Amino acid sequence: MEFCSLGSGSSGNAFIVKNNQTLLMVDCGFGLKETIDRLERYQIHPSKITAILLTHEHEDHIKGAFILANKFQIPIYLSYGTYQMSHKKINDGYKIKFELINNFDSFMIDNISVSPMPVPHDAREPLQYRFDYKDKSIAIITDLGKITKHVVQKLSRINLLVLEFNHDEEMLRDSDYPASLKKRINGEYGHLENKESLKLLASISHSDLAWVIAAHLSEKNNKIELVKKMIFEIVDKHKSNVGVIDQDLGLEWIST
Ligand SMILES: [Zn+2]
Ligand SMILES: [Zn+2]
């Protein structure tokens, strides 16, 4: 399987997982033109997208999803709660095929197996996803306030992990964000702080974890170099590769 990202952070998220036959887009948090332009960087024409999977209804994850799905007739997979919270944004006249997910059941999209994971986050029914094809696996985990046993279980023997490293606790504390926003980000239904992400990584790290990719970094309250250094300290003994997804530049194709 291969992975790339159009960008990740509070200004927009979109990730691609593909193999020789199937091309899945996870979230579409950029506007239509921006999405098409960013897809072009990776030689993807939108008509080649097999399906879009949405994680939750926050704007940085769904901004361009419906307009793209309608224009190129791409089915959207999402939880019932995400559908309920976002369907008012669907313009009259749009014809989109929605597939509601059973949150604890794996399912196939063409030849890729998709395993949804419910996560604690301040959305109605947020999910994150694991993908399996033959003996390779990719998981994308952003937007979770707390590590759960269920998520840890679902990440067993993963080969490529995209994980939220949202903020540095001290940088957030010392930032000029209002107290209510600090509380939301730091809360159990907010976002993972660097040290929490590292804890999760340490608990699932193994010798076949070829790639660890940090995502959804706060532009104000985190630093790419800091995150990279922290990850290397955990994964070095397994010689995993480390990447960070840039908000503007995204991340080039990586193979598992
Ligand atoms: Zn987000
Ligand atoms: Zn969110």
PDB file of C-alpha atoms in Angstrom, residues 86-250:
ATOM      1  CA  SER A  86     -22.907  17.573   8.602  1.00  0.00           C
ATOM      2  CA  HIS A  87     -25.716  16.799   6.178  1.00  0.00           C
ATOM      3  CA  LYS A  88     -27.199  20.299   6.484  1.00  0.00           C
ATOM      4  CA  LYS A  89     -24.113  21.537   4.646  1.00  0.00           C
ATOM      5  CA  ILE A  90     -25.012  19.462   1.601  1.00  0.00           C
ATOM      6  CA  ASN A  91     -26.324  21.751  -1.114  1.00  0.00           C
ATOM      7  CA  ASP A  92     -29.739  21.086  -2.657  1.00  0.00           C
ATOM      8  CA  GLY A  93     -29.396  19.088  -5.811  1.00  0.00           C
ATOM      9  CA  TYR A  94     -26.240  17.262  -4.754  1.00  0.00           C
ATOM     10  CA  LYS A  95     -26.368  13.562  -5.476  1.00  0.00           C
ATOM     11  CA  ILE A  96     -24.016  11.747  -3.144  1.00  0.00           C
ATOM     12  CA  LYS A  97     -24.047   8.102  -2.142  1.00  0.00           C
ATOM     13  CA  PHE A  98     -23.583   7.829   1.625  1.00  0.00           C
ATOM     14  CA  GLU A  99     -22.512   4.603   3.323  1.00  0.00           C
ATOM     15  CA  LEU A 100     -23.117   4.550   7.085  1.00  0.00           C
ATOM     16  CA  ILE A 101     -20.462   2.650   9.036  1.00  0.00           C
ATOM     17  CA  ASN A 102     -21.016   0.155  11.845  1.00  0.00           C
ATOM     18  CA  ASN A 103     -18.386   1.541  14.184  1.00  0.00           C
ATOM     19  CA  PHE A 104     -16.938  -1.734  15.451  1.00  0.00           C
ATOM     20  CA  ASP A 105     -17.131  -3.776  12.244  1.00  0.00           C
ATOM     21  CA  SER A 106     -14.421  -4.047   9.606  1.00  0.00           C
ATOM     22  CA  PHE A 107     -15.606  -3.801   6.017  1.00  0.00           C
ATOM     23  CA  MET A 108     -14.157  -3.939   2.519  1.00  0.00           C
ATOM     24  CA  ILE A 109     -13.862  -1.113   0.015  1.00  0.00           C
ATOM     25  CA  ASP A 110     -12.792  -2.956  -3.112  1.00  0.00           C
ATOM     26  CA  ASN A 111      -9.740  -4.928  -1.999  1.00  0.00           C
ATOM     27  CA  ILE A 112      -8.795  -2.866   1.083  1.00  0.00           C
ATOM     28  CA  SER A 113     -10.122  -3.863   4.493  1.00  0.00           C
ATOM     29  CA  VAL A 114     -11.184  -0.872   6.606  1.00  0.00           C
ATOM     30  CA  SER A 115     -11.429  -1.063  10.405  1.00  0.00           C
ATOM     31  CA  PRO A 116     -13.085   1.948  12.030  1.00  0.00           C
ATOM     32  CA  MET A 117     -12.144   2.971  15.582  1.00  0.00           C
ATOM     33  CA  PRO A 118     -14.416   5.133  17.719  1.00  0.00           C
ATOM     34  CA  VAL A 119     -12.331   7.744  19.555  1.00  0.00           C
ATOM     35  CA  PRO A 120     -12.977  10.325  22.290  1.00  0.00           C
ATOM     36  CA  HIS A 121     -13.169  13.754  20.611  1.00  0.00           C
ATOM     37  CA  ASP A 122     -15.643  16.627  20.839  1.00  0.00           C
ATOM     38  CA  ALA A 123     -17.679  15.588  17.807  1.00  0.00           C
ATOM     39  CA  ARG A 124     -20.933  13.586  17.648  1.00  0.00           C
ATOM     40  CA  GLU A 125     -19.581  10.172  16.620  1.00  0.00           C
ATOM     41  CA  PRO A 126     -15.917  10.446  15.613  1.00  0.00           C
ATOM     42  CA  LEU A 127     -14.007   7.551  14.044  1.00  0.00           C
ATOM     43  CA  GLN A 128     -10.427   6.935  12.984  1.00  0.00           C
ATOM     44  CA  TYR A 129      -9.331   4.195  10.587  1.00  0.00           C
ATOM     45  CA  ARG A 130      -7.014   1.265  10.025  1.00  0.00           C
ATOM     46  CA  PHE A 131      -6.449  -0.188   6.533  1.00  0.00           C
ATOM     47  CA  ASP A 132      -5.235  -3.702   5.709  1.00  0.00           C
ATOM     48  CA  TYR A 133      -4.243  -5.163   2.365  1.00  0.00           C
ATOM     49  CA  LYS A 134      -2.463  -8.517   2.145  1.00  0.00           C
ATOM     50  CA  ASP A 135       0.151  -8.411   4.931  1.00  0.00           C
ATOM     51  CA  LYS A 136       0.471  -4.613   5.112  1.00  0.00           C
ATOM     52  CA  SER A 137      -1.390  -2.152   7.319  1.00  0.00           C
ATOM     53  CA  ILE A 138      -1.768   1.601   7.667  1.00  0.00           C
ATOM     54  CA  ALA A 139      -3.559   3.487  10.441  1.00  0.00           C
ATOM     55  CA  ILE A 140      -4.437   7.172  10.579  1.00  0.00           C
ATOM     56  CA  ILE A 141      -5.204   8.564  14.021  1.00  0.00           C
ATOM     57  CA  THR A 142      -5.861  12.270  14.475  1.00  0.00           C
ATOM     58  CA  ASP A 143      -8.288  14.190  16.664  1.00  0.00           C
ATOM     59  CA  LEU A 144      -8.456  12.187  19.843  1.00  0.00           C
ATOM     60  CA  GLY A 145      -8.432  13.567  23.346  1.00  0.00           C
ATOM     61  CA  LYS A 146      -7.266  10.461  25.102  1.00  0.00           C
ATOM     62  CA  ILE A 147      -5.670   7.099  24.373  1.00  0.00           C
ATOM     63  CA  THR A 148      -8.136   4.252  24.797  1.00  0.00           C
ATOM     64  CA  LYS A 149      -7.532   0.520  25.121  1.00  0.00           C
ATOM     65  CA  HIS A 150      -9.592   0.008  22.008  1.00  0.00           C
ATOM     66  CA  VAL A 151      -7.316   2.232  19.896  1.00  0.00           C
ATOM     67  CA  VAL A 152      -4.187   0.516  21.263  1.00  0.00           C
ATOM     68  CA  GLN A 153      -5.651  -2.899  20.397  1.00  0.00           C
ATOM     69  CA  LYS A 154      -6.543  -1.790  16.893  1.00  0.00           C
ATOM     70  CA  LEU A 155      -2.976  -0.612  16.271  1.00  0.00           C
ATOM     71  CA  SER A 156      -1.343  -3.968  16.850  1.00  0.00           C
ATOM     72  CA  ARG A 157       1.332  -4.926  14.275  1.00  0.00           C
ATOM     73  CA  ILE A 158       0.752  -1.777  12.243  1.00  0.00           C
ATOM     74  CA  ASN A 159       3.327  -1.049   9.475  1.00  0.00           C
ATOM     75  CA  LEU A 160       2.666   2.640   8.855  1.00  0.00           C
ATOM     76  CA  LEU A 161       1.211   4.820  11.583  1.00  0.00           C
ATOM     77  CA  VAL A 162      -0.007   8.361  11.069  1.00  0.00           C
ATOM     78  CA  LEU A 163      -0.476   9.803  14.539  1.00  0.00           C
ATOM     79  CA  GLU A 164      -1.591  13.141  15.889  1.00  0.00           C
ATOM     80  CA  PHE A 165       1.102  15.125  17.682  1.00  0.00           C
ATOM     81  CA  ASN A 166      -1.070  18.157  18.286  1.00  0.00           C
ATOM     82  CA  HIS A 167       0.753  20.362  20.724  1.00  0.00           C
ATOM     83  CA  ASP A 168       3.457  20.750  23.288  1.00  0.00           C
ATOM     84  CA  GLU A 169       1.890  21.085  26.710  1.00  0.00           C
ATOM     85  CA  GLU A 170       4.102  23.984  27.863  1.00  0.00           C
ATOM     86  CA  MET A 171       3.792  25.883  24.593  1.00  0.00           C
ATOM     87  CA  LEU A 172       0.005  25.640  24.775  1.00  0.00           C
ATOM     88  CA  ARG A 173      -0.014  26.690  28.433  1.00  0.00           C
ATOM     89  CA  ASP A 174       2.135  29.749  27.693  1.00  0.00           C
ATOM     90  CA  SER A 175       0.278  30.673  24.492  1.00  0.00           C
ATOM     91  CA  ASP A 176      -2.146  33.589  24.136  1.00  0.00           C
ATOM     92  CA  TYR A 177      -5.086  31.229  23.485  1.00  0.00           C
ATOM     93  CA  PRO A 178      -8.118  31.993  25.677  1.00  0.00           C
ATOM     94  CA  ALA A 179      -8.442  29.741  28.729  1.00  0.00           C
ATOM     95  CA  SER A 180     -11.552  28.037  27.334  1.00  0.00           C
ATOM     96  CA  LEU A 181      -9.741  27.033  24.137  1.00  0.00           C
ATOM     97  CA  LYS A 182      -6.724  25.762  26.072  1.00  0.00           C
ATOM     98  CA  LYS A 183      -9.075  23.658  28.161  1.00  0.00           C
ATOM     99  CA  ARG A 184     -10.816  22.270  25.081  1.00  0.00           C
ATOM    100  CA  ILE A 185      -7.587  21.320  23.284  1.00  0.00           C
ATOM    101  CA  ASN A 186      -6.048  19.781  26.388  1.00  0.00           C
ATOM    102  CA  GLY A 187      -9.231  18.032  27.520  1.00  0.00           C
ATOM    103  CA  GLU A 188     -10.106  14.348  27.224  1.00  0.00           C
ATOM    104  CA  TYR A 189     -12.227  15.130  24.148  1.00  0.00           C
ATOM    105  CA  GLY A 190      -9.696  17.426  22.523  1.00  0.00           C
ATOM    106  CA  HIS A 191      -6.329  16.629  20.985  1.00  0.00           C
ATOM    107  CA  LEU A 192      -3.283  14.527  21.877  1.00  0.00           C
ATOM    108  CA  GLU A 193      -0.357  16.358  23.402  1.00  0.00           C
ATOM    109  CA  ASN A 194       3.146  15.289  22.261  1.00  0.00           C
ATOM    110  CA  LYS A 195       3.951  13.254  25.367  1.00  0.00           C
ATOM    111  CA  GLU A 196       0.634  11.387  25.202  1.00  0.00           C
ATOM    112  CA  SER A 197       1.228  10.542  21.537  1.00  0.00           C
ATOM    113  CA  LEU A 198       4.684   9.274  22.458  1.00  0.00           C
ATOM    114  CA  LYS A 199       3.193   7.088  25.159  1.00  0.00           C
ATOM    115  CA  LEU A 200       0.850   5.538  22.614  1.00  0.00           C
ATOM    116  CA  LEU A 201       3.710   5.075  20.180  1.00  0.00           C
ATOM    117  CA  ALA A 202       5.900   3.415  22.807  1.00  0.00           C
ATOM    118  CA  SER A 203       3.145   0.943  23.635  1.00  0.00           C
ATOM    119  CA  ILE A 204       2.652  -0.230  20.040  1.00  0.00           C
ATOM    120  CA  SER A 205       6.161   0.171  18.579  1.00  0.00           C
ATOM    121  CA  HIS A 206       7.611  -3.022  17.057  1.00  0.00           C
ATOM    122  CA  SER A 207      10.203  -4.062  14.508  1.00  0.00           C
ATOM    123  CA  ASP A 208       7.794  -4.042  11.531  1.00  0.00           C
ATOM    124  CA  LEU A 209       6.675  -0.465  12.175  1.00  0.00           C
ATOM    125  CA  ALA A 210       8.371   0.939   9.066  1.00  0.00           C
ATOM    126  CA  TRP A 211       6.992   4.468   9.265  1.00  0.00           C
ATOM    127  CA  VAL A 212       5.802   6.828  11.991  1.00  0.00           C
ATOM    128  CA  ILE A 213       4.277   9.999  10.596  1.00  0.00           C
ATOM    129  CA  ALA A 214       3.257  12.871  12.829  1.00  0.00           C
ATOM    130  CA  ALA A 215       0.077  14.722  11.841  1.00  0.00           C
ATOM    131  CA  HIS A 216      -2.254  17.545  12.918  1.00  0.00           C
ATOM    132  CA  LEU A 217       0.545  19.613  14.497  1.00  0.00           C
ATOM    133  CA  SER A 218      -0.547  22.951  15.926  1.00  0.00           C
ATOM    134  CA  GLU A 219       1.131  25.715  13.936  1.00  0.00           C
ATOM    135  CA  LYS A 220       1.388  27.918  17.050  1.00  0.00           C
ATOM    136  CA  ASN A 221       1.969  25.426  19.831  1.00  0.00           C
ATOM    137  CA  ASN A 222       4.295  22.839  18.363  1.00  0.00           C
ATOM    138  CA  LYS A 223       7.543  22.502  16.405  1.00  0.00           C
ATOM    139  CA  ILE A 224       8.302  19.991  13.657  1.00  0.00           C
ATOM    140  CA  GLU A 225      11.900  19.493  14.838  1.00  0.00           C
ATOM    141  CA  LEU A 226      10.814  18.909  18.433  1.00  0.00           C
ATOM    142  CA  VAL A 227       8.285  16.248  17.379  1.00  0.00           C
ATOM    143  CA  LYS A 228      10.783  14.477  15.100  1.00  0.00           C
ATOM    144  CA  LYS A 229      13.393  14.355  17.865  1.00  0.00           C
ATOM    145  CA  MET A 230      10.897  12.933  20.374  1.00  0.00           C
ATOM    146  CA  ILE A 231       9.735  10.221  17.956  1.00  0.00           C
ATOM    147  CA  PHE A 232      13.289   9.182  17.073  1.00  0.00           C
ATOM    148  CA  GLU A 233      14.006   8.626  20.765  1.00  0.00           C
ATOM    149  CA  ILE A 234      11.201   6.057  20.914  1.00  0.00           C
ATOM    150  CA  VAL A 235      11.537   4.293  17.567  1.00  0.00           C
ATOM    151  CA  ASP A 236      15.284   4.406  17.034  1.00  0.00           C
ATOM    152  CA  LYS A 237      15.889   0.912  18.319  1.00  0.00           C
ATOM    153  CA  HIS A 238      13.487  -0.424  15.678  1.00  0.00           C
ATOM    154  CA  LYS A 239      14.951   1.792  12.927  1.00  0.00           C
ATOM    155  CA  SER A 240      11.557   3.087  11.827  1.00  0.00           C
ATOM    156  CA  ASN A 241      11.409   5.995   9.390  1.00  0.00           C
ATOM    157  CA  VAL A 242       9.944   9.217  10.718  1.00  0.00           C
ATOM    158  CA  GLY A 243       7.992  11.891   8.855  1.00  0.00           C
ATOM    159  CA  VAL A 244       5.918  14.941   9.702  1.00  0.00           C
ATOM    160  CA  ILE A 245       3.007  16.161   7.581  1.00  0.00           C
ATOM    161  CA  ASP A 246       3.265  19.844   6.758  1.00  0.00           C
ATOM    162  CA  GLN A 247       0.073  21.939   6.699  1.00  0.00           C
ATOM    163  CA  ASP A 248       0.937  23.526   3.364  1.00  0.00           C
ATOM    164  CA  LEU A 249       3.204  20.999   1.687  1.00  0.00           C
ATOM    165  CA  GLY A 250       1.562  17.761   2.838  1.00  0.00           C
TER     166      GLY A 250
END
